[in-house]
mmCIF file of C-alpha atoms in Angstrom:
data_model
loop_
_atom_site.group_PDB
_atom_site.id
_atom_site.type_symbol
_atom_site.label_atom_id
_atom_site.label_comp_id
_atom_site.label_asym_id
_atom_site.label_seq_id
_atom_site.Cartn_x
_atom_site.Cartn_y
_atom_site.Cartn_z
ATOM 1 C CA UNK A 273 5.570 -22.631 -7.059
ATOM 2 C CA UNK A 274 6.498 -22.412 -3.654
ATOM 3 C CA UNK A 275 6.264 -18.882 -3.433
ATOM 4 C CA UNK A 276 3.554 -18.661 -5.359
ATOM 5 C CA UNK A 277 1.692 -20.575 -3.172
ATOM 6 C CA UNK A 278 3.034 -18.719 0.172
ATOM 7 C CA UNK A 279 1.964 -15.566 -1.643
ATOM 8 C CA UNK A 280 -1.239 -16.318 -2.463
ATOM 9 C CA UNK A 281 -2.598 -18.078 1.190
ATOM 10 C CA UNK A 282 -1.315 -14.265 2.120
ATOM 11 C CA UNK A 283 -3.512 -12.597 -0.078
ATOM 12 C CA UNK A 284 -6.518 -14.692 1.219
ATOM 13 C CA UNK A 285 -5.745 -13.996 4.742
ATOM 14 C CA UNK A 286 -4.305 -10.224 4.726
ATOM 15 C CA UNK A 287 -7.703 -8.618 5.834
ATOM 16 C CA UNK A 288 -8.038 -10.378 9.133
ATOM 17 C CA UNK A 289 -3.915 -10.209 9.863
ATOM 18 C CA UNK A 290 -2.841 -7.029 8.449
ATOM 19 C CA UNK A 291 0.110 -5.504 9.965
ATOM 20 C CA UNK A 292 -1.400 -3.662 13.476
ATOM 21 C CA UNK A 293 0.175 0.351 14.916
ATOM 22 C CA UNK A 294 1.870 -1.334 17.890
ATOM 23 C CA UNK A 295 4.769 -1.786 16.305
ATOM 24 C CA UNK A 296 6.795 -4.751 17.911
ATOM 25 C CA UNK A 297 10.335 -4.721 19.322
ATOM 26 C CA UNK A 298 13.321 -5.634 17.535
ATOM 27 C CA UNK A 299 13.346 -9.862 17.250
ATOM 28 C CA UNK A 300 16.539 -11.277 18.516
ATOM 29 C CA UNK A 301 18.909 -12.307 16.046
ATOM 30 C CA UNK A 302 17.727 -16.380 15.090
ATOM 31 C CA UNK A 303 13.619 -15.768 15.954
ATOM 32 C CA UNK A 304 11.433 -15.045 13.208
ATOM 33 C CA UNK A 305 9.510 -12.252 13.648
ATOM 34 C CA UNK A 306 5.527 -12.780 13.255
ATOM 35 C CA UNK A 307 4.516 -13.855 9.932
ATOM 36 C CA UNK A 308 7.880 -13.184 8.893
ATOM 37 C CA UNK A 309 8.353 -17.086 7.990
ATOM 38 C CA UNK A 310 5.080 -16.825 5.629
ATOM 39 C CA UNK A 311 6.433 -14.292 3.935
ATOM 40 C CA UNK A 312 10.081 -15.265 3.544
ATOM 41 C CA UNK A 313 9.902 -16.801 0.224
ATOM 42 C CA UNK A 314 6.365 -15.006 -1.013
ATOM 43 C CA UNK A 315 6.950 -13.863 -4.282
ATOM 44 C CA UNK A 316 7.389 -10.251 -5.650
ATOM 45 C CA UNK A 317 6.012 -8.035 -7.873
ATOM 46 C CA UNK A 318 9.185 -8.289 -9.720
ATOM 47 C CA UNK A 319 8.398 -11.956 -10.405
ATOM 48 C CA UNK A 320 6.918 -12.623 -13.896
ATOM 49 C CA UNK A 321 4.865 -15.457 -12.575
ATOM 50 C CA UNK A 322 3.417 -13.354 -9.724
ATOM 51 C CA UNK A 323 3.127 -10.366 -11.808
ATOM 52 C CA UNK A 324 0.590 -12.176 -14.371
ATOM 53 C CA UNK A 325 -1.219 -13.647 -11.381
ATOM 54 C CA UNK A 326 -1.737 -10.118 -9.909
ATOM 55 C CA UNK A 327 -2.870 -8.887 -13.326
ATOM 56 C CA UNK A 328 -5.434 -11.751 -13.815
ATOM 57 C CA UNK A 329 -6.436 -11.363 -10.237
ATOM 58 C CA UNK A 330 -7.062 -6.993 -10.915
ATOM 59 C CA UNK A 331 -8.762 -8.084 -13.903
ATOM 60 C CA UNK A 332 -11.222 -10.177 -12.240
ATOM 61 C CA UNK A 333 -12.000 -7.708 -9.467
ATOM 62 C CA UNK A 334 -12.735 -4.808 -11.790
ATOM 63 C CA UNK A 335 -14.989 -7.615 -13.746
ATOM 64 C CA UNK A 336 -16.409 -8.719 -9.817
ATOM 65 C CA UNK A 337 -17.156 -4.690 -9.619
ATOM 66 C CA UNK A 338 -19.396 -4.716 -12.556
ATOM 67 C CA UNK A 339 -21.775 -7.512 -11.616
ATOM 68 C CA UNK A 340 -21.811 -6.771 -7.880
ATOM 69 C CA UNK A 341 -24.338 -4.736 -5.622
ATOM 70 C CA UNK A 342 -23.189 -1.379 -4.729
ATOM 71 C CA UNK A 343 -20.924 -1.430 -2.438
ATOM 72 C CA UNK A 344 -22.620 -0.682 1.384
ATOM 73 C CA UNK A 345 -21.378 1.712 4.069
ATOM 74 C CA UNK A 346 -20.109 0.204 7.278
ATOM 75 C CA UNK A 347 -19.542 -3.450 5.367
ATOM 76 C CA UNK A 348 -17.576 -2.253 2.342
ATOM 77 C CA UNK A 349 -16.192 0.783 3.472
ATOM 78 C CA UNK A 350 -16.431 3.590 6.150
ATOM 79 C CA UNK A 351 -17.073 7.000 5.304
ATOM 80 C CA UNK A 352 -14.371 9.821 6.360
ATOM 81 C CA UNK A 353 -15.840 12.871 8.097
ATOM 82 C CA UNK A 354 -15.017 15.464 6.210
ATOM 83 C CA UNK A 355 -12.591 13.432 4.481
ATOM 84 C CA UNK A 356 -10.396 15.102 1.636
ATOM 85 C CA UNK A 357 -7.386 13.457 -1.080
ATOM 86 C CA UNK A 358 -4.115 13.649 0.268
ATOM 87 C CA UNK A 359 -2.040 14.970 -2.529
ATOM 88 C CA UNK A 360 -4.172 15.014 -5.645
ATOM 89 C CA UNK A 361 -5.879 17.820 -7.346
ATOM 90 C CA UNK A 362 -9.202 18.659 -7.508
ATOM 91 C CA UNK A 363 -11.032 16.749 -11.112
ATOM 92 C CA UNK A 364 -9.219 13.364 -10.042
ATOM 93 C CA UNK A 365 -9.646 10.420 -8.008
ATOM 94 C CA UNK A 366 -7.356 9.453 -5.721
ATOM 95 C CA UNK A 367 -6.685 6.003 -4.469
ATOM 96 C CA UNK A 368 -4.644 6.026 -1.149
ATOM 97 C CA UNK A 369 -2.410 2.834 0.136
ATOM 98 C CA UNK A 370 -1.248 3.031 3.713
ATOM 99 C CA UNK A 371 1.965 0.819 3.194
ATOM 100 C CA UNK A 372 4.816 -0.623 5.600
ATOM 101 C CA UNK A 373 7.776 -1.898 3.815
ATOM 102 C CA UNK A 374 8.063 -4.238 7.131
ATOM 103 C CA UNK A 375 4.636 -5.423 6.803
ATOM 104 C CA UNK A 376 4.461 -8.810 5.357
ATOM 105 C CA UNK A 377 1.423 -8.502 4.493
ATOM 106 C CA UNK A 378 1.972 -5.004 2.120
ATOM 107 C CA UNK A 379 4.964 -7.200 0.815
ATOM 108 C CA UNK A 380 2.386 -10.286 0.070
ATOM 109 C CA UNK A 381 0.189 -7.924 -1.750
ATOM 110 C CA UNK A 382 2.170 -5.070 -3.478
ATOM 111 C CA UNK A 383 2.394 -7.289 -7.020
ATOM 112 C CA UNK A 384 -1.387 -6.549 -7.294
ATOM 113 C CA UNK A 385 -1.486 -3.106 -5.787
ATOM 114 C CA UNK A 386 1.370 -2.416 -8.578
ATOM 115 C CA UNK A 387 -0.761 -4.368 -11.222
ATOM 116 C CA UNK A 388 -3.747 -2.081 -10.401
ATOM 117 C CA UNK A 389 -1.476 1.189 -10.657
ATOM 118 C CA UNK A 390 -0.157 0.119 -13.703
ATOM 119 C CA UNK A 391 -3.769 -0.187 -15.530
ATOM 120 C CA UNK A 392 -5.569 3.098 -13.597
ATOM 121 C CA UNK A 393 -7.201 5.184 -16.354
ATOM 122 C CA UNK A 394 -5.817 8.780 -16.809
ATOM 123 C CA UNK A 395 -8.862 10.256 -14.278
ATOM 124 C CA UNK A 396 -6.905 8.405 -11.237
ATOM 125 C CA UNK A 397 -3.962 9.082 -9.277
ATOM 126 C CA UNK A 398 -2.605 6.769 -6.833
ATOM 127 C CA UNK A 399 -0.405 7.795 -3.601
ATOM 128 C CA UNK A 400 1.795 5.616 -1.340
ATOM 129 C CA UNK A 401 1.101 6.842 2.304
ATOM 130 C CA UNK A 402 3.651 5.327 4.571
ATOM 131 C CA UNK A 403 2.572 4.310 8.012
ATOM 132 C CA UNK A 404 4.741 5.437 10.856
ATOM 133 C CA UNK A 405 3.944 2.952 13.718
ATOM 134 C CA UNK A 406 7.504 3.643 15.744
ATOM 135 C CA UNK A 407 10.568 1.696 15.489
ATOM 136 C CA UNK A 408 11.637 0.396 12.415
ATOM 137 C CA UNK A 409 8.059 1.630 10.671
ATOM 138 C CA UNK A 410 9.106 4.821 11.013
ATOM 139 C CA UNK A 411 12.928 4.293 9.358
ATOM 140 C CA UNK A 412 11.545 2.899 6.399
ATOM 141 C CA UNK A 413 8.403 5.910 6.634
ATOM 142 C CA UNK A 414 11.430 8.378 5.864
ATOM 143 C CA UNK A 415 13.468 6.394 4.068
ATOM 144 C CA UNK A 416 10.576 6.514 1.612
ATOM 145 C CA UNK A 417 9.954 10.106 1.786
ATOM 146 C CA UNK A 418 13.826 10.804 1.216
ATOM 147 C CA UNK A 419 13.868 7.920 -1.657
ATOM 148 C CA UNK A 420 10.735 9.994 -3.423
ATOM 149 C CA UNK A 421 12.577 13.636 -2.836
ATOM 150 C CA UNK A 422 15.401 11.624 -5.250
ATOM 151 C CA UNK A 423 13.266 10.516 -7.754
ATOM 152 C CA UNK A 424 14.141 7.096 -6.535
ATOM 153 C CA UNK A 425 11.366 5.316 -6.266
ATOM 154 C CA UNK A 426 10.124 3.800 -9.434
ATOM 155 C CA UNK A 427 13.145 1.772 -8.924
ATOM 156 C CA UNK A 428 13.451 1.093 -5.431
ATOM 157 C CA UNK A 429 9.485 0.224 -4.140
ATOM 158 C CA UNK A 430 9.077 -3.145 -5.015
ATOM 159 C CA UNK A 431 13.117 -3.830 -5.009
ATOM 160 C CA UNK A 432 12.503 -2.730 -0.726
ATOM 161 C CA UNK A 433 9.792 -5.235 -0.101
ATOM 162 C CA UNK A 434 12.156 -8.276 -1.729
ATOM 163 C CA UNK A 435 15.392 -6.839 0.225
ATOM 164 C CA UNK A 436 13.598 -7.193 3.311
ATOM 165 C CA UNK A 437 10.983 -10.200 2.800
ATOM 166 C CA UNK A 438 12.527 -12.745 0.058
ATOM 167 C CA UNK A 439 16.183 -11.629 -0.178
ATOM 168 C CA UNK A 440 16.543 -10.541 3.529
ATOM 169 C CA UNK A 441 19.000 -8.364 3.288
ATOM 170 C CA UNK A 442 17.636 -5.906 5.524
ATOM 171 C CA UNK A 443 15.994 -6.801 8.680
ATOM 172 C CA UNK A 444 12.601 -5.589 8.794
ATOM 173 C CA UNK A 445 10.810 -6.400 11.763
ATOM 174 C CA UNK A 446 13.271 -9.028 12.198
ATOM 175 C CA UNK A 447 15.727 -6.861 13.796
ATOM 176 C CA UNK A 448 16.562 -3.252 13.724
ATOM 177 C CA UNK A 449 18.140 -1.750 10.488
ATOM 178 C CA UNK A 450 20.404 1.357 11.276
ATOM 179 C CA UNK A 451 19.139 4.502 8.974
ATOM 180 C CA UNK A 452 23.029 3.349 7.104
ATOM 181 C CA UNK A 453 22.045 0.041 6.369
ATOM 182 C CA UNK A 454 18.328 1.512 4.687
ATOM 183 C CA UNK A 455 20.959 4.322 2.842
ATOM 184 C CA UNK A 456 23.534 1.623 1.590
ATOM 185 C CA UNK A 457 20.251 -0.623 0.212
ATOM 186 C CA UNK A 458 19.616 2.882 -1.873
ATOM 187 C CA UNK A 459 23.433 3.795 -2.857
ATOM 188 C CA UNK A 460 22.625 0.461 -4.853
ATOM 189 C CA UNK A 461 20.631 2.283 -6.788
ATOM 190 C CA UNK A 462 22.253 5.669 -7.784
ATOM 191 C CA UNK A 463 21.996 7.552 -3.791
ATOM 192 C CA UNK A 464 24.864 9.092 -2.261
ATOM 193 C CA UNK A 465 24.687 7.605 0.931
ATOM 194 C CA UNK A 466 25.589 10.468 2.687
ATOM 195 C CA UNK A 467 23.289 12.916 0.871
ATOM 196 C CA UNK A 468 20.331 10.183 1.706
ATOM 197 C CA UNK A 469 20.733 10.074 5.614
ATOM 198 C CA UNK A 470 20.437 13.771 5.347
ATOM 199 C CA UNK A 471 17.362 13.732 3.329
ATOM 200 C CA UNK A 472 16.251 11.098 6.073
ATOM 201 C CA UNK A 473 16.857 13.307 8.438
ATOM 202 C CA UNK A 474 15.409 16.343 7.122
ATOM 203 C CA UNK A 475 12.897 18.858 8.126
ATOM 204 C CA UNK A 476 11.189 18.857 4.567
ATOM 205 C CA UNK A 477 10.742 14.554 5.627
ATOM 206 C CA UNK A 478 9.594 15.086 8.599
ATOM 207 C CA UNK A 479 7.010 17.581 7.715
ATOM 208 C CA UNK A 480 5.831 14.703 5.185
ATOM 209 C CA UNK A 481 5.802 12.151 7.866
ATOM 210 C CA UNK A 482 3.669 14.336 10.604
ATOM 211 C CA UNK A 483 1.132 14.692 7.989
ATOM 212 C CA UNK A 484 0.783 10.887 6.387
ATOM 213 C CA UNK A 485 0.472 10.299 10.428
ATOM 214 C CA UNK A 486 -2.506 12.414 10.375
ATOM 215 C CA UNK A 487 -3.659 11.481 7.493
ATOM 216 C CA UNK A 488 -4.003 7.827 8.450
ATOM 217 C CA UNK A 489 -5.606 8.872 12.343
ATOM 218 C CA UNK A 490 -8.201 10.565 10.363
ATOM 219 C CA UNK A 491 -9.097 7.775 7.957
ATOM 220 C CA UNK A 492 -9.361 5.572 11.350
ATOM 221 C CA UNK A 493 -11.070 8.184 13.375
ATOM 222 C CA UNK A 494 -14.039 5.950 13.677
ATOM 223 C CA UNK A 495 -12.286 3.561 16.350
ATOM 224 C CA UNK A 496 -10.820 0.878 14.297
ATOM 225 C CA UNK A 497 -7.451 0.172 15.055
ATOM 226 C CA UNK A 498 -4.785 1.520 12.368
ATOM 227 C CA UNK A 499 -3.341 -1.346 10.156
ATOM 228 C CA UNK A 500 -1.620 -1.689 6.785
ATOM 229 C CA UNK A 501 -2.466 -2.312 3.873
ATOM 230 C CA UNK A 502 -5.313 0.207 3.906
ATOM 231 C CA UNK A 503 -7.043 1.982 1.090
ATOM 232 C CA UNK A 504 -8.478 5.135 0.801
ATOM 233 C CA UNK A 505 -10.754 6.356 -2.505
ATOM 234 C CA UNK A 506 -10.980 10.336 -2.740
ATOM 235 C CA UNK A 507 -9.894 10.821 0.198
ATOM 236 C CA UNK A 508 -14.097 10.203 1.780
ATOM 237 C CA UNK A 509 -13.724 5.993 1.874
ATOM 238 C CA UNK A 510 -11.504 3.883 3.526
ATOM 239 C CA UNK A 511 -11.913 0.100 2.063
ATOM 240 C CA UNK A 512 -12.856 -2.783 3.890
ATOM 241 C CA UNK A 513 -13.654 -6.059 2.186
ATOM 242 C CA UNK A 514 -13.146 -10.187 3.435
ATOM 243 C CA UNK A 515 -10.369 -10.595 1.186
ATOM 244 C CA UNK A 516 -7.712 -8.755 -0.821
ATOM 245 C CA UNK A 517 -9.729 -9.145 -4.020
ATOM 246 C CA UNK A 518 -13.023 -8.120 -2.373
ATOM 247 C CA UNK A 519 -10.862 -5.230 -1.278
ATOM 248 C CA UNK A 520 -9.814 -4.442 -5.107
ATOM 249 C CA UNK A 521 -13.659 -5.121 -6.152
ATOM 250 C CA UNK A 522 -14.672 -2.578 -3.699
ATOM 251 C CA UNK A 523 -12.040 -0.323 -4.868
ATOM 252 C CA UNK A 524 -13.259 -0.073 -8.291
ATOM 253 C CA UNK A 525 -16.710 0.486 -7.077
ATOM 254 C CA UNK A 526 -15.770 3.184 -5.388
ATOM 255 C CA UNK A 527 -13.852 5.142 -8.172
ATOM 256 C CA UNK A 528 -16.441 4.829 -10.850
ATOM 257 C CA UNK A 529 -18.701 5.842 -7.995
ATOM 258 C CA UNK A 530 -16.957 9.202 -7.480
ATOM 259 C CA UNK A 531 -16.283 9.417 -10.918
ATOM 260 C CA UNK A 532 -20.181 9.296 -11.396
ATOM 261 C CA UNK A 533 -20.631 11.960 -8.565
ATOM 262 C CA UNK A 534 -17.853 14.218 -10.653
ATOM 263 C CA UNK A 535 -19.939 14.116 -13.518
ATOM 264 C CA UNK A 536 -16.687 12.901 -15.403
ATOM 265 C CA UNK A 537 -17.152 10.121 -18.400
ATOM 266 C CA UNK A 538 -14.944 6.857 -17.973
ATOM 267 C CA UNK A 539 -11.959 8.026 -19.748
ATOM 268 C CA UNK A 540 -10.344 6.159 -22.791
ATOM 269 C CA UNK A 541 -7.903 4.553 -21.464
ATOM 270 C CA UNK A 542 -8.688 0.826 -19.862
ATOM 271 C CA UNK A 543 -10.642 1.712 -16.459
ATOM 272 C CA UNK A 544 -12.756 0.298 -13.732
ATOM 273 C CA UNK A 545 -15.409 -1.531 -14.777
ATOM 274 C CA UNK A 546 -18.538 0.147 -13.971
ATOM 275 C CA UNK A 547 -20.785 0.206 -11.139
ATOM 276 C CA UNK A 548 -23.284 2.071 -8.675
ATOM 277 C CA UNK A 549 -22.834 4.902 -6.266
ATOM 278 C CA UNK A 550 -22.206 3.278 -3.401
ATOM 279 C CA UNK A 551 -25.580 3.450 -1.015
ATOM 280 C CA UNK A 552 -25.404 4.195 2.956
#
Protein backbone atom coordinates (compact mmCIF):
# COMPACT_ATOMS: atom_id res chain seq x y z
CA UNK A 1 0.00 0.00 0.00
CA UNK A 2 2.95 1.90 0.44
CA UNK A 3 3.75 2.15 -3.00
CA UNK A 4 0.59 2.54 -3.99
CA UNK A 5 0.24 5.44 -2.16
CA UNK A 6 3.83 6.99 -3.24
CA UNK A 7 2.60 6.30 -6.77
CA UNK A 8 -0.41 7.85 -6.75
CA UNK A 9 0.60 11.51 -4.77
CA UNK A 10 3.01 11.26 -8.10
CA UNK A 11 0.38 11.07 -10.45
CA UNK A 12 -1.41 14.09 -8.78
CA UNK A 13 1.61 16.17 -8.81
CA UNK A 14 3.51 15.12 -12.22
CA UNK A 15 2.17 18.19 -14.25
CA UNK A 16 3.68 20.90 -12.13
CA UNK A 17 7.16 18.67 -11.43
CA UNK A 18 7.75 16.84 -14.52
CA UNK A 19 11.22 15.96 -15.24
CA UNK A 20 12.86 19.54 -16.81
CA UNK A 21 15.87 19.48 -20.22
CA UNK A 22 18.65 20.58 -17.84
CA UNK A 23 19.59 17.47 -17.09
CA UNK A 24 21.41 17.36 -13.60
CA UNK A 25 24.88 16.04 -12.78
CA UNK A 26 25.64 12.73 -11.59
CA UNK A 27 24.49 12.58 -7.51
CA UNK A 28 27.28 11.40 -5.37
CA UNK A 29 27.13 8.00 -4.28
CA UNK A 30 24.70 8.16 -0.67
CA UNK A 31 22.46 11.55 -1.91
CA UNK A 32 19.26 10.96 -3.40
CA UNK A 33 18.82 12.52 -6.41
CA UNK A 34 15.57 14.91 -6.70
CA UNK A 35 12.42 13.14 -6.31
CA UNK A 36 14.31 10.11 -6.49
CA UNK A 37 13.15 9.19 -2.73
CA UNK A 38 9.31 9.63 -3.93
CA UNK A 39 9.77 7.42 -6.38
CA UNK A 40 11.90 4.70 -4.82
CA UNK A 41 9.24 2.39 -3.83
CA UNK A 42 6.31 3.81 -6.41
CA UNK A 43 4.85 0.97 -7.87
CA UNK A 44 5.11 -0.41 -11.50
CA UNK A 45 3.18 -1.18 -14.22
CA UNK A 46 4.19 -4.67 -13.65
CA UNK A 47 2.33 -4.58 -10.33
CA UNK A 48 -1.18 -6.17 -10.45
CA UNK A 49 -2.45 -3.76 -7.89
CA UNK A 50 -1.13 -0.71 -9.80
CA UNK A 51 -2.01 -2.12 -13.05
CA UNK A 52 -5.93 -2.29 -12.13
CA UNK A 53 -5.62 1.17 -10.61
CA UNK A 54 -4.20 2.54 -13.93
CA UNK A 55 -6.97 0.74 -15.82
CA UNK A 56 -9.80 2.15 -13.58
CA UNK A 57 -8.09 5.47 -13.63
CA UNK A 58 -7.96 5.30 -18.10
CA UNK A 59 -11.40 4.25 -17.77
CA UNK A 60 -12.56 7.17 -15.96
CA UNK A 61 -10.73 9.70 -18.11
CA UNK A 62 -12.10 8.41 -21.40
CA UNK A 63 -15.66 8.53 -19.36
CA UNK A 64 -14.36 12.42 -17.99
CA UNK A 65 -13.83 12.99 -22.02
CA UNK A 66 -17.37 12.31 -22.83
CA UNK A 67 -19.12 14.65 -20.42
CA UNK A 68 -16.52 17.44 -20.61
CA UNK A 69 -16.38 20.77 -22.74
CA UNK A 70 -14.19 20.59 -25.66
CA UNK A 71 -11.07 20.78 -24.87
CA UNK A 72 -9.61 24.73 -25.37
CA UNK A 73 -6.41 25.85 -27.08
CA UNK A 74 -3.74 27.41 -24.92
CA UNK A 75 -5.44 25.68 -21.54
CA UNK A 76 -5.73 22.10 -22.77
CA UNK A 77 -3.29 21.95 -25.30
CA UNK A 78 -1.05 24.04 -27.69
CA UNK A 79 -1.27 23.78 -31.25
CA UNK A 80 2.02 22.70 -33.34
CA UNK A 81 2.81 24.91 -36.33
CA UNK A 82 2.77 22.91 -38.97
CA UNK A 83 2.91 20.04 -36.79
CA UNK A 84 3.01 16.43 -38.41
CA UNK A 85 3.01 12.43 -36.64
CA UNK A 86 6.29 11.23 -36.03
CA UNK A 87 6.26 7.74 -37.33
CA UNK A 88 2.69 6.85 -38.21
CA UNK A 89 1.01 6.68 -41.49
CA UNK A 90 -1.29 8.77 -42.95
CA UNK A 91 -5.41 7.36 -41.94
CA UNK A 92 -4.20 7.01 -38.16
CA UNK A 93 -3.86 8.86 -35.09
CA UNK A 94 -0.94 9.04 -33.40
CA UNK A 95 -0.44 9.58 -29.74
CA UNK A 96 3.21 10.68 -28.92
CA UNK A 97 4.91 10.20 -25.22
CA UNK A 98 8.14 12.07 -24.68
CA UNK A 99 9.59 9.57 -22.01
CA UNK A 100 12.88 9.47 -19.74
CA UNK A 101 13.54 6.19 -18.20
CA UNK A 102 15.37 8.50 -15.40
CA UNK A 103 12.42 10.58 -14.93
CA UNK A 104 10.56 9.69 -11.88
CA UNK A 105 7.88 11.08 -12.86
CA UNK A 106 7.53 8.88 -16.50
CA UNK A 107 8.32 5.95 -13.99
CA UNK A 108 5.26 7.19 -11.58
CA UNK A 109 3.04 7.26 -14.54
CA UNK A 110 3.99 4.60 -17.19
CA UNK A 111 1.32 1.86 -15.50
CA UNK A 112 -1.41 4.18 -16.96
CA UNK A 113 0.31 5.30 -20.11
CA UNK A 114 0.69 1.30 -20.65
CA UNK A 115 -3.02 0.80 -19.52
CA UNK A 116 -4.10 3.37 -22.18
CA UNK A 117 -1.87 1.59 -24.98
CA UNK A 118 -3.17 -1.53 -24.13
CA UNK A 119 -7.03 -0.46 -24.76
CA UNK A 120 -6.30 2.12 -28.01
CA UNK A 121 -8.79 1.13 -30.73
CA UNK A 122 -7.26 -0.21 -34.04
CA UNK A 123 -7.44 3.68 -35.68
CA UNK A 124 -4.47 4.66 -33.08
CA UNK A 125 -0.92 4.13 -32.92
CA UNK A 126 1.12 5.08 -30.07
CA UNK A 127 5.06 5.98 -30.20
CA UNK A 128 7.61 6.23 -27.35
CA UNK A 129 9.79 9.38 -28.15
CA UNK A 130 12.75 9.38 -25.88
CA UNK A 131 14.00 12.67 -24.61
CA UNK A 132 17.68 13.31 -24.90
CA UNK A 133 18.40 16.01 -22.22
CA UNK A 134 22.45 15.12 -21.94
CA UNK A 135 24.03 12.91 -19.52
CA UNK A 136 22.48 9.94 -18.49
CA UNK A 137 19.06 11.02 -20.60
CA UNK A 138 20.78 10.51 -23.46
CA UNK A 139 22.32 6.73 -22.48
CA UNK A 140 19.06 5.49 -21.80
CA UNK A 141 17.65 7.71 -25.28
CA UNK A 142 19.90 5.06 -27.22
CA UNK A 143 19.73 2.40 -25.17
CA UNK A 144 16.07 2.52 -26.18
CA UNK A 145 16.57 2.99 -29.76
CA UNK A 146 19.14 -0.04 -29.80
CA UNK A 147 16.62 -2.14 -27.40
CA UNK A 148 13.69 -1.39 -30.25
CA UNK A 149 16.25 -2.26 -33.36
CA UNK A 150 16.23 -5.91 -31.23
CA UNK A 151 12.80 -6.31 -30.90
CA UNK A 152 13.43 -5.93 -27.24
CA UNK A 153 11.19 -3.83 -25.99
CA UNK A 154 7.87 -5.32 -25.19
CA UNK A 155 9.91 -6.93 -22.59
CA UNK A 156 12.26 -4.53 -21.37
CA UNK A 157 10.05 -0.90 -21.08
CA UNK A 158 8.40 -1.21 -18.00
CA UNK A 159 11.15 -3.90 -16.59
CA UNK A 160 13.77 -0.33 -17.16
CA UNK A 161 11.64 2.00 -15.14
CA UNK A 162 11.57 -0.74 -11.98
CA UNK A 163 15.51 -1.48 -12.50
CA UNK A 164 16.16 2.02 -12.05
CA UNK A 165 13.24 3.45 -9.68
CA UNK A 166 11.97 0.43 -7.31
CA UNK A 167 14.70 -2.22 -7.75
CA UNK A 168 17.64 0.27 -8.21
CA UNK A 169 19.75 -1.60 -9.91
CA UNK A 170 20.81 0.93 -12.23
CA UNK A 171 21.49 4.39 -11.22
CA UNK A 172 19.41 6.72 -13.01
CA UNK A 173 19.88 10.14 -12.13
CA UNK A 174 21.32 8.86 -9.06
CA UNK A 175 24.64 8.36 -10.48
CA UNK A 176 26.03 7.68 -13.85
CA UNK A 177 25.39 4.19 -15.47
CA UNK A 178 28.26 3.20 -17.96
CA UNK A 179 26.58 2.28 -21.58
CA UNK A 180 27.88 -1.69 -20.01
CA UNK A 181 25.92 -1.51 -17.08
CA UNK A 182 22.49 -0.30 -19.44
CA UNK A 183 23.82 -3.49 -21.94
CA UNK A 184 24.23 -6.09 -19.02
CA UNK A 185 20.44 -4.87 -17.64
CA UNK A 186 19.43 -6.06 -21.46
CA UNK A 187 21.75 -9.36 -21.78
CA UNK A 188 19.08 -10.24 -18.98
CA UNK A 189 16.80 -10.37 -21.39
CA UNK A 190 18.11 -12.26 -24.53
CA UNK A 191 20.98 -9.16 -25.84
CA UNK A 192 24.40 -9.98 -26.58
CA UNK A 193 26.02 -7.47 -24.72
CA UNK A 194 28.48 -6.82 -27.08
CA UNK A 195 26.21 -6.68 -30.15
CA UNK A 196 23.99 -4.02 -27.92
CA UNK A 197 26.82 -1.39 -27.18
CA UNK A 198 27.29 -1.46 -30.87
CA UNK A 199 23.75 -0.90 -31.69
CA UNK A 200 24.14 1.94 -28.95
CA UNK A 201 26.64 3.24 -30.64
CA UNK A 202 25.44 3.18 -34.05
CA UNK A 203 24.88 5.56 -36.82
CA UNK A 204 21.32 4.06 -37.64
CA UNK A 205 20.69 5.23 -33.39
CA UNK A 206 21.94 8.19 -33.70
CA UNK A 207 20.08 9.22 -36.73
CA UNK A 208 16.91 8.19 -34.51
CA UNK A 209 18.05 10.25 -31.65
CA UNK A 210 18.82 13.67 -33.78
CA UNK A 211 15.36 13.42 -34.97
CA UNK A 212 13.18 12.54 -31.56
CA UNK A 213 15.46 15.76 -30.48
CA UNK A 214 13.78 17.67 -33.09
CA UNK A 215 10.85 16.33 -32.81
CA UNK A 216 10.38 17.34 -29.18
CA UNK A 217 12.02 21.28 -29.94
CA UNK A 218 9.25 21.52 -32.35
CA UNK A 219 6.38 20.39 -30.15
CA UNK A 220 7.90 23.12 -27.57
CA UNK A 221 8.61 25.72 -30.14
CA UNK A 222 6.15 27.98 -28.47
CA UNK A 223 8.61 28.83 -25.45
CA UNK A 224 7.69 26.38 -22.86
CA UNK A 225 10.44 24.70 -21.44
CA UNK A 226 10.91 20.89 -22.64
CA UNK A 227 9.83 18.34 -19.90
CA UNK A 228 8.78 14.69 -19.72
CA UNK A 229 6.12 13.11 -19.69
CA UNK A 230 4.68 14.99 -22.66
CA UNK A 231 2.01 14.03 -25.11
CA UNK A 232 1.52 14.71 -28.48
CA UNK A 233 -2.00 13.76 -30.56
CA UNK A 234 -1.39 13.66 -34.51
CA UNK A 235 1.43 15.11 -34.36
CA UNK A 236 -0.69 19.11 -34.31
CA UNK A 237 -1.35 19.01 -30.14
CA UNK A 238 0.84 18.79 -27.44
CA UNK A 239 -1.29 18.05 -24.04
CA UNK A 240 -1.45 20.09 -21.16
CA UNK A 241 -3.90 19.42 -18.36
CA UNK A 242 -3.68 20.09 -14.08
CA UNK A 243 -3.25 16.57 -13.48
CA UNK A 244 -2.23 13.26 -15.07
CA UNK A 245 -5.86 12.25 -15.52
CA UNK A 246 -6.91 15.66 -16.89
CA UNK A 247 -3.97 14.97 -19.14
CA UNK A 248 -5.54 11.41 -20.26
CA UNK A 249 -9.15 13.22 -20.46
CA UNK A 250 -7.68 15.67 -22.77
CA UNK A 251 -6.02 13.00 -24.64
CA UNK A 252 -9.09 11.27 -25.60
CA UNK A 253 -10.64 14.47 -26.61
CA UNK A 254 -8.23 15.05 -28.82
CA UNK A 255 -8.22 11.66 -30.76
CA UNK A 256 -11.91 11.41 -31.32
CA UNK A 257 -11.42 15.02 -32.32
CA UNK A 258 -9.05 14.17 -35.19
CA UNK A 259 -10.77 11.17 -35.76
CA UNK A 260 -13.91 13.43 -36.43
CA UNK A 261 -11.76 15.78 -38.71
CA UNK A 262 -10.61 12.32 -40.68
CA UNK A 263 -14.01 11.60 -41.38
CA UNK A 264 -13.19 8.04 -39.86
CA UNK A 265 -16.13 6.18 -37.67
CA UNK A 266 -15.03 5.08 -34.03
CA UNK A 267 -13.77 1.74 -34.86
CA UNK A 268 -15.04 -1.56 -33.18
CA UNK A 269 -12.79 -2.18 -30.98
CA UNK A 270 -13.17 -0.40 -27.27
CA UNK A 271 -12.14 3.42 -28.01
CA UNK A 272 -12.20 6.89 -26.64
CA UNK A 273 -15.22 7.93 -25.50
CA UNK A 274 -16.55 10.59 -27.60
CA UNK A 275 -16.29 14.20 -27.67
CA UNK A 276 -16.04 17.66 -29.60
CA UNK A 277 -13.48 19.09 -31.92
CA UNK A 278 -11.53 20.83 -29.82
CA UNK A 279 -12.35 24.86 -30.27
CA UNK A 280 -9.45 27.67 -30.40
Amino acid sequence: MTALRHALLLLVLLPLAACKNDAPAPVAAGEAAPAEQATTQAASAEDPQRAAQAEAAVQAAAEAAAKAPPPVEGTDYVTIANGQPFDTAPGRIEVVEFFGYVCPFCAAVQPQVAAMKAKLPPDVHFVYVPAAFGAMWDNYAKAFYAAEAMGLLDKTHDAMFRAIHIDQTLKGERGMDKPEDIAGFYANYGANPGQFLNSMQSFAVATKMNRARQYMTEAFANGDQMGTPAFVVAGKYRVKGKSVDDMFRIINQLIVAERTKLGAATPAAPAPAAAEAPQG
